[in-house]
PDB file of C-alpha atoms in Angstrom:
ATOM      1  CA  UNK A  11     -56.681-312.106 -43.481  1.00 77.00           C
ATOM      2  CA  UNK A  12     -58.127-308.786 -42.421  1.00 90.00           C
ATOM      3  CA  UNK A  13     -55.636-305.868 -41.589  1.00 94.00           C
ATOM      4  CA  UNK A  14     -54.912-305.423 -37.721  1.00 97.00           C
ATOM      5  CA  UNK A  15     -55.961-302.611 -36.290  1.00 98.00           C
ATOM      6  CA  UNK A  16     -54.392-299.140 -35.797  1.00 98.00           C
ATOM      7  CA  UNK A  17     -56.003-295.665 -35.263  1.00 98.00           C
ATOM      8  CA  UNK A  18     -55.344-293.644 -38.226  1.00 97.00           C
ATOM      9  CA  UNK A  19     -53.722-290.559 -36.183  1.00 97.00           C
ATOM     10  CA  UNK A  20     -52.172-289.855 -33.117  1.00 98.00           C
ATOM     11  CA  UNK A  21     -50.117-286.481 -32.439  1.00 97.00           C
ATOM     12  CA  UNK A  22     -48.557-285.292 -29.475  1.00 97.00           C
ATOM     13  CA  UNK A  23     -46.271-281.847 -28.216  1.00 97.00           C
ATOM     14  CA  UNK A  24     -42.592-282.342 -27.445  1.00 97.00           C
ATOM     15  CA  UNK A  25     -41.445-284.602 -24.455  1.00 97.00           C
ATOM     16  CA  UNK A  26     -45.138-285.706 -24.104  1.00 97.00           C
ATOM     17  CA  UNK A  27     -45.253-289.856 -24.375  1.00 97.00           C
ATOM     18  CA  UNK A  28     -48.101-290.899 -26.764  1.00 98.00           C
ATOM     19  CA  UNK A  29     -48.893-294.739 -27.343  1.00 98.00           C
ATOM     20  CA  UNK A  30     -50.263-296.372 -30.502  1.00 98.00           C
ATOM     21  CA  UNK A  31     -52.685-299.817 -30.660  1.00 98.00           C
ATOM     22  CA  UNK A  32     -52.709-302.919 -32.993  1.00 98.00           C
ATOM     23  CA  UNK A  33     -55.531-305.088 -32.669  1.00 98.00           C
ATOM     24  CA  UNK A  34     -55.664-308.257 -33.980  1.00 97.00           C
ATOM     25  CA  UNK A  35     -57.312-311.698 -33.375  1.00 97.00           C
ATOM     26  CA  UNK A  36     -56.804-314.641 -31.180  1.00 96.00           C
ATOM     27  CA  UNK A  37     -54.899-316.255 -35.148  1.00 96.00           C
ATOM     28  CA  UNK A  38     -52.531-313.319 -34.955  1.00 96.00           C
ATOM     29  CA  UNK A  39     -51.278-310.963 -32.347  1.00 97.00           C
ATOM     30  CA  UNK A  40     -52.946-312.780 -29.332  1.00 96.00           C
ATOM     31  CA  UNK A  41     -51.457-316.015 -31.081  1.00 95.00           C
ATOM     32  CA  UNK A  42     -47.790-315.291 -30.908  1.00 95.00           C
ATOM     33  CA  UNK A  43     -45.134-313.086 -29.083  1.00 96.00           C
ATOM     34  CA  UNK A  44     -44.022-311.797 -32.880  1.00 96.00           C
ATOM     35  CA  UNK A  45     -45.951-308.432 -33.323  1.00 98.00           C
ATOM     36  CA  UNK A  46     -43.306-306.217 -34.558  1.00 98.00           C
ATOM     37  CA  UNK A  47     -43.445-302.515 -35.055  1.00 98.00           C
ATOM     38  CA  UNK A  48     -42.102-300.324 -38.094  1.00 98.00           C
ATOM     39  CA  UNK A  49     -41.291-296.660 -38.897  1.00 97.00           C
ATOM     40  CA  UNK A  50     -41.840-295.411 -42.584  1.00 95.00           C
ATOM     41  CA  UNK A  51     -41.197-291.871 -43.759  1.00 92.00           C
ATOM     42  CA  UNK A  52     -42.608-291.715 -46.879  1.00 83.00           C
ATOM     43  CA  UNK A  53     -40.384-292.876 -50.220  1.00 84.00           C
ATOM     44  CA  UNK A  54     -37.816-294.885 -47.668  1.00 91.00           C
ATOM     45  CA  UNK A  55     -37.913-297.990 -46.695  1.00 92.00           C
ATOM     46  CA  UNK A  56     -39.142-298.540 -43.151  1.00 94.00           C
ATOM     47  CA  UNK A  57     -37.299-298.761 -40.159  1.00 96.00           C
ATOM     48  CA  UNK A  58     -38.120-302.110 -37.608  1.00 97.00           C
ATOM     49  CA  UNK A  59     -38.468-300.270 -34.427  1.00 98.00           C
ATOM     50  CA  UNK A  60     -39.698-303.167 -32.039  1.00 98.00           C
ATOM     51  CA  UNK A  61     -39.320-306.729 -32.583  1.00 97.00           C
ATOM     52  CA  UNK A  62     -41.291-309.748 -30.721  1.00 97.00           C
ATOM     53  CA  UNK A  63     -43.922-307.829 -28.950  1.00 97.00           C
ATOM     54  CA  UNK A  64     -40.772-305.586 -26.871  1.00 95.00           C
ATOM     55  CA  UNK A  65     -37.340-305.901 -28.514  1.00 97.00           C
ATOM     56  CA  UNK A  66     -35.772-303.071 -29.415  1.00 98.00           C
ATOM     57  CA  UNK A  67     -32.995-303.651 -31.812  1.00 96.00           C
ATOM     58  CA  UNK A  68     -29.346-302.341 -31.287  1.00 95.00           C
ATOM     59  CA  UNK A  69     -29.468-298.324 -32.372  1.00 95.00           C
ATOM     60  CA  UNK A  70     -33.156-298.099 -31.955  1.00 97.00           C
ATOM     61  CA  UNK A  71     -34.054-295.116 -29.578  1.00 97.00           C
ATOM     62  CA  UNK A  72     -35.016-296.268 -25.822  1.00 97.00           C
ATOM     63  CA  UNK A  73     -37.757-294.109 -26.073  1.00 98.00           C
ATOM     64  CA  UNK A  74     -39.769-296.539 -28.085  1.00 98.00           C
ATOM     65  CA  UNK A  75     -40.772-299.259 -26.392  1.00 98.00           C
ATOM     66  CA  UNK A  76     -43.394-302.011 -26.926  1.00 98.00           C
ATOM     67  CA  UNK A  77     -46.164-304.156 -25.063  1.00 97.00           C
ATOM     68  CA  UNK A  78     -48.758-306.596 -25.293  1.00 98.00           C
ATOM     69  CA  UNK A  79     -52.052-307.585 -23.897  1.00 97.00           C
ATOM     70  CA  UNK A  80     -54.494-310.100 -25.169  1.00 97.00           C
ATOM     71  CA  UNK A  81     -55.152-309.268 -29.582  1.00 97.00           C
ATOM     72  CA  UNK A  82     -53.800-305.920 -28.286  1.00 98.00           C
ATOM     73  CA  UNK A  83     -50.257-304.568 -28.736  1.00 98.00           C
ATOM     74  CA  UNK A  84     -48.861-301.379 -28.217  1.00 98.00           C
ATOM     75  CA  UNK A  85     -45.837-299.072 -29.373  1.00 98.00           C
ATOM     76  CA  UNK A  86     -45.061-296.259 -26.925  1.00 98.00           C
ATOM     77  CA  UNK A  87     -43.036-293.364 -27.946  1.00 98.00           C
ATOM     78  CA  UNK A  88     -41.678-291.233 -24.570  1.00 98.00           C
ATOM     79  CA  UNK A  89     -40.312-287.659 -24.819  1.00 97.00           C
ATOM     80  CA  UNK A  90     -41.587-287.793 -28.586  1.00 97.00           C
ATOM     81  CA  UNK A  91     -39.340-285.532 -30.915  1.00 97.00           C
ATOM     82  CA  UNK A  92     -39.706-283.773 -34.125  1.00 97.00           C
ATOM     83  CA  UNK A  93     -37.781-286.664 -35.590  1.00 96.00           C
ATOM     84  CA  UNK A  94     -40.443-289.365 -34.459  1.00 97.00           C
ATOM     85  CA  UNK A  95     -43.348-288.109 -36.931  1.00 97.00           C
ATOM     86  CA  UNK A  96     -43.576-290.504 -39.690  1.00 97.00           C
ATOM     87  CA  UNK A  97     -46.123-293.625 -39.891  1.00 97.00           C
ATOM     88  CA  UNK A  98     -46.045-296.456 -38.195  1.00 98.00           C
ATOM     89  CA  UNK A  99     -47.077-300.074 -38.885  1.00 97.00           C
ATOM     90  CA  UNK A 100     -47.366-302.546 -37.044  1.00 98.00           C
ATOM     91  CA  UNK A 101     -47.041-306.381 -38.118  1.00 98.00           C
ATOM     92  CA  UNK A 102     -47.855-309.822 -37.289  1.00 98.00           C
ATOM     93  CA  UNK A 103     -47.300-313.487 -37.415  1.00 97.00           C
ATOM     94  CA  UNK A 104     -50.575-315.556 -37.918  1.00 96.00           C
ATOM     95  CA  UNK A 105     -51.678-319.556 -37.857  1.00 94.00           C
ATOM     96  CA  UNK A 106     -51.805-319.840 -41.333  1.00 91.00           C
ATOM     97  CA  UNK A 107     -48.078-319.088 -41.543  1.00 91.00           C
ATOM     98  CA  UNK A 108     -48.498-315.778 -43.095  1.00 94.00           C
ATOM     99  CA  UNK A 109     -48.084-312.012 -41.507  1.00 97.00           C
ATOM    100  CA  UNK A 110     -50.456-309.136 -41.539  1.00 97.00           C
ATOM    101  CA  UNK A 111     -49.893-305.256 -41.490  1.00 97.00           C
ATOM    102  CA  UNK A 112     -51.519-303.274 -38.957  1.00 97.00           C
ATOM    103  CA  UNK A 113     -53.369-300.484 -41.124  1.00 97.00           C
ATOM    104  CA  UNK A 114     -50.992-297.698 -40.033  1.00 97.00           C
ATOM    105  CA  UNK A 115     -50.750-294.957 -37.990  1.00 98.00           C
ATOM    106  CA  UNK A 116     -49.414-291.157 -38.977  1.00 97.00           C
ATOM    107  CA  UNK A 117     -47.710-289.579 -36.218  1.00 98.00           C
ATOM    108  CA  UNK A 118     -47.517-285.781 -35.692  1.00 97.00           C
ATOM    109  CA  UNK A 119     -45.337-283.622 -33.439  1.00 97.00           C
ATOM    110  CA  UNK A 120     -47.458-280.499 -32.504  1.00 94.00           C
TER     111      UNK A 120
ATOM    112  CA  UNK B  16     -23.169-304.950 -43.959  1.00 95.00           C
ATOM    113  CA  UNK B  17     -26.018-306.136 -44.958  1.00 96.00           C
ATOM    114  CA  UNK B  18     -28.007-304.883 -48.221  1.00 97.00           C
ATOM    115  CA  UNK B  19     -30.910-305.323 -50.381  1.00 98.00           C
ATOM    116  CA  UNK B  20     -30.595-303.602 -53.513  1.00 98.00           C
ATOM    117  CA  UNK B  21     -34.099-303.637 -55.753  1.00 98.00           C
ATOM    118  CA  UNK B  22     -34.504-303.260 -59.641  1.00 98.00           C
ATOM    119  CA  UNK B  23     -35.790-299.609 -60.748  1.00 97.00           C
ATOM    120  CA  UNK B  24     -38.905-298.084 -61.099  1.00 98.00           C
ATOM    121  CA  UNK B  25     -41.622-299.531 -63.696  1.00 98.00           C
ATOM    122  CA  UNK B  26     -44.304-298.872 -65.832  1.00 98.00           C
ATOM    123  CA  UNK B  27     -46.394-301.248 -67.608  1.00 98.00           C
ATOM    124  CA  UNK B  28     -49.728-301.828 -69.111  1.00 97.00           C
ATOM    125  CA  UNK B  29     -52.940-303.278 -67.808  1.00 97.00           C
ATOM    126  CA  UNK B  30     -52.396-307.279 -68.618  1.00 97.00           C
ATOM    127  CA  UNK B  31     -48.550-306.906 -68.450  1.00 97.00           C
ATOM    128  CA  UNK B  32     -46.234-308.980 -65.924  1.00 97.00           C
ATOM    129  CA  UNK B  33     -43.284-307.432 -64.211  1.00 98.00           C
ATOM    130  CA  UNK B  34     -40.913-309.059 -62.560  1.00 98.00           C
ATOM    131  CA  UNK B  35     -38.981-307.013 -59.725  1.00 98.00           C
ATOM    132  CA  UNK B  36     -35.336-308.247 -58.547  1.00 98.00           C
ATOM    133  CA  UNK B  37     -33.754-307.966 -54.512  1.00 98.00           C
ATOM    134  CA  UNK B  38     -30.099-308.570 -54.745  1.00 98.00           C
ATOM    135  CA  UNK B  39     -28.654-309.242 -51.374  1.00 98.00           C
ATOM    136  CA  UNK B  40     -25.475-308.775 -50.178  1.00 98.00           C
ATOM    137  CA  UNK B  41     -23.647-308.781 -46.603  1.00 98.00           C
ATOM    138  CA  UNK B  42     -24.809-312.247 -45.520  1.00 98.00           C
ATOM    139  CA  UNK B  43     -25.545-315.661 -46.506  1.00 98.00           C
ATOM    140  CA  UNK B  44     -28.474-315.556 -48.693  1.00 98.00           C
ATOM    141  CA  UNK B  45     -30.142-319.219 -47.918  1.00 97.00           C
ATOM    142  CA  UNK B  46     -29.686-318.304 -44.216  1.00 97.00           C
ATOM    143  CA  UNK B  47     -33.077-315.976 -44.325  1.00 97.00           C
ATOM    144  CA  UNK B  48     -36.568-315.815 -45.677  1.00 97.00           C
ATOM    145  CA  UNK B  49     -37.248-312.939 -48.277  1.00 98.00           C
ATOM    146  CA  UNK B  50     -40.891-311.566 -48.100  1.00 98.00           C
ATOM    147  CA  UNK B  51     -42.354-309.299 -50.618  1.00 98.00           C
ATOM    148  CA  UNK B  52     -44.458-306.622 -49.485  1.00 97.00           C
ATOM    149  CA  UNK B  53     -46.422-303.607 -51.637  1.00 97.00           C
ATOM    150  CA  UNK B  54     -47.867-300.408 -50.525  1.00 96.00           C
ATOM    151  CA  UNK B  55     -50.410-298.482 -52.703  1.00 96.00           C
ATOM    152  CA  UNK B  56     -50.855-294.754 -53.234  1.00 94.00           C
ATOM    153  CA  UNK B  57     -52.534-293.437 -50.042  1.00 92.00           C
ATOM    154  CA  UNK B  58     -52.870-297.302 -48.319  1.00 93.00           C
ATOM    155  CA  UNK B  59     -50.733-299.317 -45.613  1.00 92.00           C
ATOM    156  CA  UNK B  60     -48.080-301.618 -45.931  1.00 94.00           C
ATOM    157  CA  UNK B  61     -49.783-305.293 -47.641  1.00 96.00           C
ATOM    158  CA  UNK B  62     -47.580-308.246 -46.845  1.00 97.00           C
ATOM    159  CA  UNK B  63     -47.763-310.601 -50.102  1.00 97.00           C
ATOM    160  CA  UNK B  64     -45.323-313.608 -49.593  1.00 97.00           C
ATOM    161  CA  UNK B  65     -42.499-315.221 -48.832  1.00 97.00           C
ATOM    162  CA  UNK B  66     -39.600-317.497 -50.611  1.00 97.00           C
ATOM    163  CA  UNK B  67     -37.061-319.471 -48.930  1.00 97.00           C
ATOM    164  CA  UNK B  68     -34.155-319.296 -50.460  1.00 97.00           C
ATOM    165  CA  UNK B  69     -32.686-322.223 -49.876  1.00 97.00           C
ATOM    166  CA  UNK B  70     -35.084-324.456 -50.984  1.00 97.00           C
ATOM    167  CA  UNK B  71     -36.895-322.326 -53.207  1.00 97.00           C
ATOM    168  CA  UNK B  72     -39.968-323.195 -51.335  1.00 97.00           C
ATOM    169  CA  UNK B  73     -43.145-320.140 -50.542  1.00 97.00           C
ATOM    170  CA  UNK B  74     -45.875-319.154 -49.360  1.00 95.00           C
ATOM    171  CA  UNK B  75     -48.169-316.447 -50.438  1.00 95.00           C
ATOM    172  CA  UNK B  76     -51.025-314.446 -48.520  1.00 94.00           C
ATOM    173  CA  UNK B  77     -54.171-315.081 -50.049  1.00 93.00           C
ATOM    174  CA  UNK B  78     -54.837-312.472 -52.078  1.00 93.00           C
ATOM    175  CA  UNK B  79     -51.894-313.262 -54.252  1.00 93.00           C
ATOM    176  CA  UNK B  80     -52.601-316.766 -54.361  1.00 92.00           C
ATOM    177  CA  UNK B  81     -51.969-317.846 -58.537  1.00 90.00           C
ATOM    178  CA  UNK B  82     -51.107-313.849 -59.283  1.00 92.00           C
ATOM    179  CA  UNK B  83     -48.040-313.576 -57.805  1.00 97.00           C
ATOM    180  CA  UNK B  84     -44.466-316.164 -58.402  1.00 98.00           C
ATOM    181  CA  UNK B  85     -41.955-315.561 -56.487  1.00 98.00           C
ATOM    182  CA  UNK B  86     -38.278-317.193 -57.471  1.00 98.00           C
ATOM    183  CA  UNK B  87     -34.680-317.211 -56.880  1.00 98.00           C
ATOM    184  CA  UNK B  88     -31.413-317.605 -58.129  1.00 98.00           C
ATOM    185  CA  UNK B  89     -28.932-318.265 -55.477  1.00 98.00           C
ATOM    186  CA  UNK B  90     -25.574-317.647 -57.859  1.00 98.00           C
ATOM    187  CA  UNK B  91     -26.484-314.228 -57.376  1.00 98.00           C
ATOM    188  CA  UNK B  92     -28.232-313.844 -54.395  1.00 98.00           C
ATOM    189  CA  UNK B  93     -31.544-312.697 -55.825  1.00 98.00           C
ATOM    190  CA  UNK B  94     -34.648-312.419 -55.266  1.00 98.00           C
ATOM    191  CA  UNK B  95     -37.423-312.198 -57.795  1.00 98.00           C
ATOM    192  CA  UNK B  96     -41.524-311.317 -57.298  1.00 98.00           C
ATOM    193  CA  UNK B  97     -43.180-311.671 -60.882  1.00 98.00           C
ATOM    194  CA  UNK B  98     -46.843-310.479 -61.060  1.00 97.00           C
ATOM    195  CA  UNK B  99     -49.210-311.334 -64.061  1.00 94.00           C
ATOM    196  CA  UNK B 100     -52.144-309.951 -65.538  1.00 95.00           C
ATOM    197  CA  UNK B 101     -51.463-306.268 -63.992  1.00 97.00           C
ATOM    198  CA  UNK B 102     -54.373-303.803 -63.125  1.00 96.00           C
ATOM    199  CA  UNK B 103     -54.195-300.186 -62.332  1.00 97.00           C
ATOM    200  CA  UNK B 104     -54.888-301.680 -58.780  1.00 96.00           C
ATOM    201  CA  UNK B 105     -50.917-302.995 -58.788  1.00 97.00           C
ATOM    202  CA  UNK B 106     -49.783-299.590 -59.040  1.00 98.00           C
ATOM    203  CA  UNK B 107     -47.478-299.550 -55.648  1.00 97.00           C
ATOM    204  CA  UNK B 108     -44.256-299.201 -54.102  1.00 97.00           C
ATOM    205  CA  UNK B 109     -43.127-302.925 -53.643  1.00 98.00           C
ATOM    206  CA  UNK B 110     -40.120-304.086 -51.072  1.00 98.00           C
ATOM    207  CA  UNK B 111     -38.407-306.969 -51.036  1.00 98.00           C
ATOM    208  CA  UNK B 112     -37.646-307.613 -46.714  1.00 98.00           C
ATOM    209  CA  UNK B 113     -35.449-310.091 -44.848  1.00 98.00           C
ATOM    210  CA  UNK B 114     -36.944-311.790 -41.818  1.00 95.00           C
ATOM    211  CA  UNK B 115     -35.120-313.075 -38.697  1.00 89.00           C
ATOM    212  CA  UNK B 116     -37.552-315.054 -36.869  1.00 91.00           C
ATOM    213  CA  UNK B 117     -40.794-313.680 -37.340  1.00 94.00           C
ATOM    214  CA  UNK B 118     -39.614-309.939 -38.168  1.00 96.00           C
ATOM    215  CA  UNK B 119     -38.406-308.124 -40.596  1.00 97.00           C
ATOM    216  CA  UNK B 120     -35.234-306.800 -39.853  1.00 96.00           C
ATOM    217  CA  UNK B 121     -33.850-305.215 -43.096  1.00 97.00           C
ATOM    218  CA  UNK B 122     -35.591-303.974 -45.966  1.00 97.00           C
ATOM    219  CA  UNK B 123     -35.193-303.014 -49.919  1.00 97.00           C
ATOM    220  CA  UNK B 124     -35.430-299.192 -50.790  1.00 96.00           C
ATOM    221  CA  UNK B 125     -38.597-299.979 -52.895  1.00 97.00           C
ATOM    222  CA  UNK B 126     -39.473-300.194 -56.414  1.00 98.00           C
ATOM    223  CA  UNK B 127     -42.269-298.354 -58.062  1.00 98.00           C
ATOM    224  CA  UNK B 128     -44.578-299.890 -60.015  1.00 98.00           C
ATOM    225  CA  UNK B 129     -47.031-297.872 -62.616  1.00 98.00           C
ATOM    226  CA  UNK B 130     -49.848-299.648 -64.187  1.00 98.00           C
ATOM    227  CA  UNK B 131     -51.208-297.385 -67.076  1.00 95.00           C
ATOM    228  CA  UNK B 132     -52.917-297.315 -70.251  1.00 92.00           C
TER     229      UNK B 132
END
C-alpha cells in the first residue's frame, strides 16, 4: 500500500486561506467517505482535525474544513494563524481493511 | 476523559524485540479498535495495525506482516505492539491510537524507540 499523496510544503501570510491535497487511489480515498485529516507538532501526539472526508470534531477550529473529489481530498485552512503551522497528515481507509498515511505536509505561517 | 497512556522511551539492539504498552482509561476498552502507528526520524506517519480488543482479533499492514504481534490484556485495559528482530530501520516514535469508525480520534503521547549497536 503506497503512501497517499501530499505536497511536501505549503505556507501562507496571516488571514490568507491555503488548501492542502491527498491523493489516493480508486482502493482508498476515492473508495470511502473516511479520509481523515491530522495535525502533528513535532514530539506530541497529533491532533484529528477532520473526520470522514468533512467532520470537524467538537473544539476543532471552523477554520479548517475538509472536501473531497474523486482519489482527491482536501484540508482547507481559512484566516490561517501562527498557531496553524505544524504538519499535517492525512489518512485513509482502504479495501484491504487497512489505512494509509498521506506522506505529510509542513505548514508555514509567513 | 478519555486517555492513552504509553510505556517510556527505549533502546535496544539490532535483533532485540520490544514490546510497547497503551493503557487506556476513560472508556470501555472492548468498545474500540487500537491501531499502532510509527513515525521515523525525518518520515510521515506509517500506519502498522490494528487489534480488537474484544476479541483479540488483528490485522496488520503489510509491511509488518510476521514482524509485528500485537496483544491485549483486557484486566487492565492494555494494549501491547511487540516487534522482533529490530533494525536500526525501527528506530521511531510509535503511538498507540483509538479509532471510532474509520478515524482516529484519540491518540498515545508516543514512545521512542532507539535501535543501536
Amino acid at each position: 500500500q503506497s503512501a497517499l499523496t501530499q505536497p511536501a510544503s505549503v505556507s501562507g501570510s496571516p488571514g490568507q486561506s491555503i488548501a492542502i491535497s491527498c491523493t489516493g487511489t480508486s482502493s482508498d480515498v476515492g473508495a470511502y467517505n473516511s479520509v481523515s485529516w491530522y495535525q502533528h507538532h513535532p514530539g506530541k501526539a497529533p491532533k484529528l482535525m477532520i473526520s470522514e472526508v468533512y467532520n470537524r470534531p467538537s473544539g476543532v477550529s471552523n477554520r479548517f474544513s475538509g472536501s473531497k473529489s474523486g482519489n482527491t481530498a482536501s484540508l482547507t485552512i481559512s484566516g490561517l494563524q501562527a498557531e496553524d503551522e505544524a504538519d499535517y497528515f492525512c489518512s485513509s481507509y482502504t479495501s484491504s481493511s487497512t489505512y494509509v498515511f498521506g506522506t505529510g505536509t509542513k505548514v508555514t505561517v509567513l | 476523559q478519555v486517555q492513552l497512556v504509553q510505556s517510556g522511551a527505549e533502546v535496544k539492539k539490532p535483533g532485540a524485540s520490544v514490546k510497547v504498552s497503551c493503557k487506556a482509561s476513560g472508556y470501555t476498552f472492548t468498545d474500540y479498535y487500537i491501531h499502532w502507528v510509527r513515525q521515523a526520524p525525518g518520515q510521515g506517519l506509517e500506519w502498522m495495525g490494528w487489534i480488537d480488543p474484544h476479541t483479540g482479533g488483528t490485522n496488520f499492514a503489510q509491511k509488518f506482516q510476521g514482524g509485528v504481534t500485537m496483544t491485549r490484556d483486557t484486566s487492565i485495559t492494555t494494549a501491547y505492539m511487540e516487534l522482533s528482530s529490530l533494525s536500526a530501520d525501527d528506530t521511531a516514535v510509535y503511538y498507540c491510537a483509538r479509532s471510532y469508525r474509520q478515524f482516529f480520534d484519540y491518540w498515545g503521547q508516543g514512545t521512542l524507540l532507539t535501535v543501536s549497536p
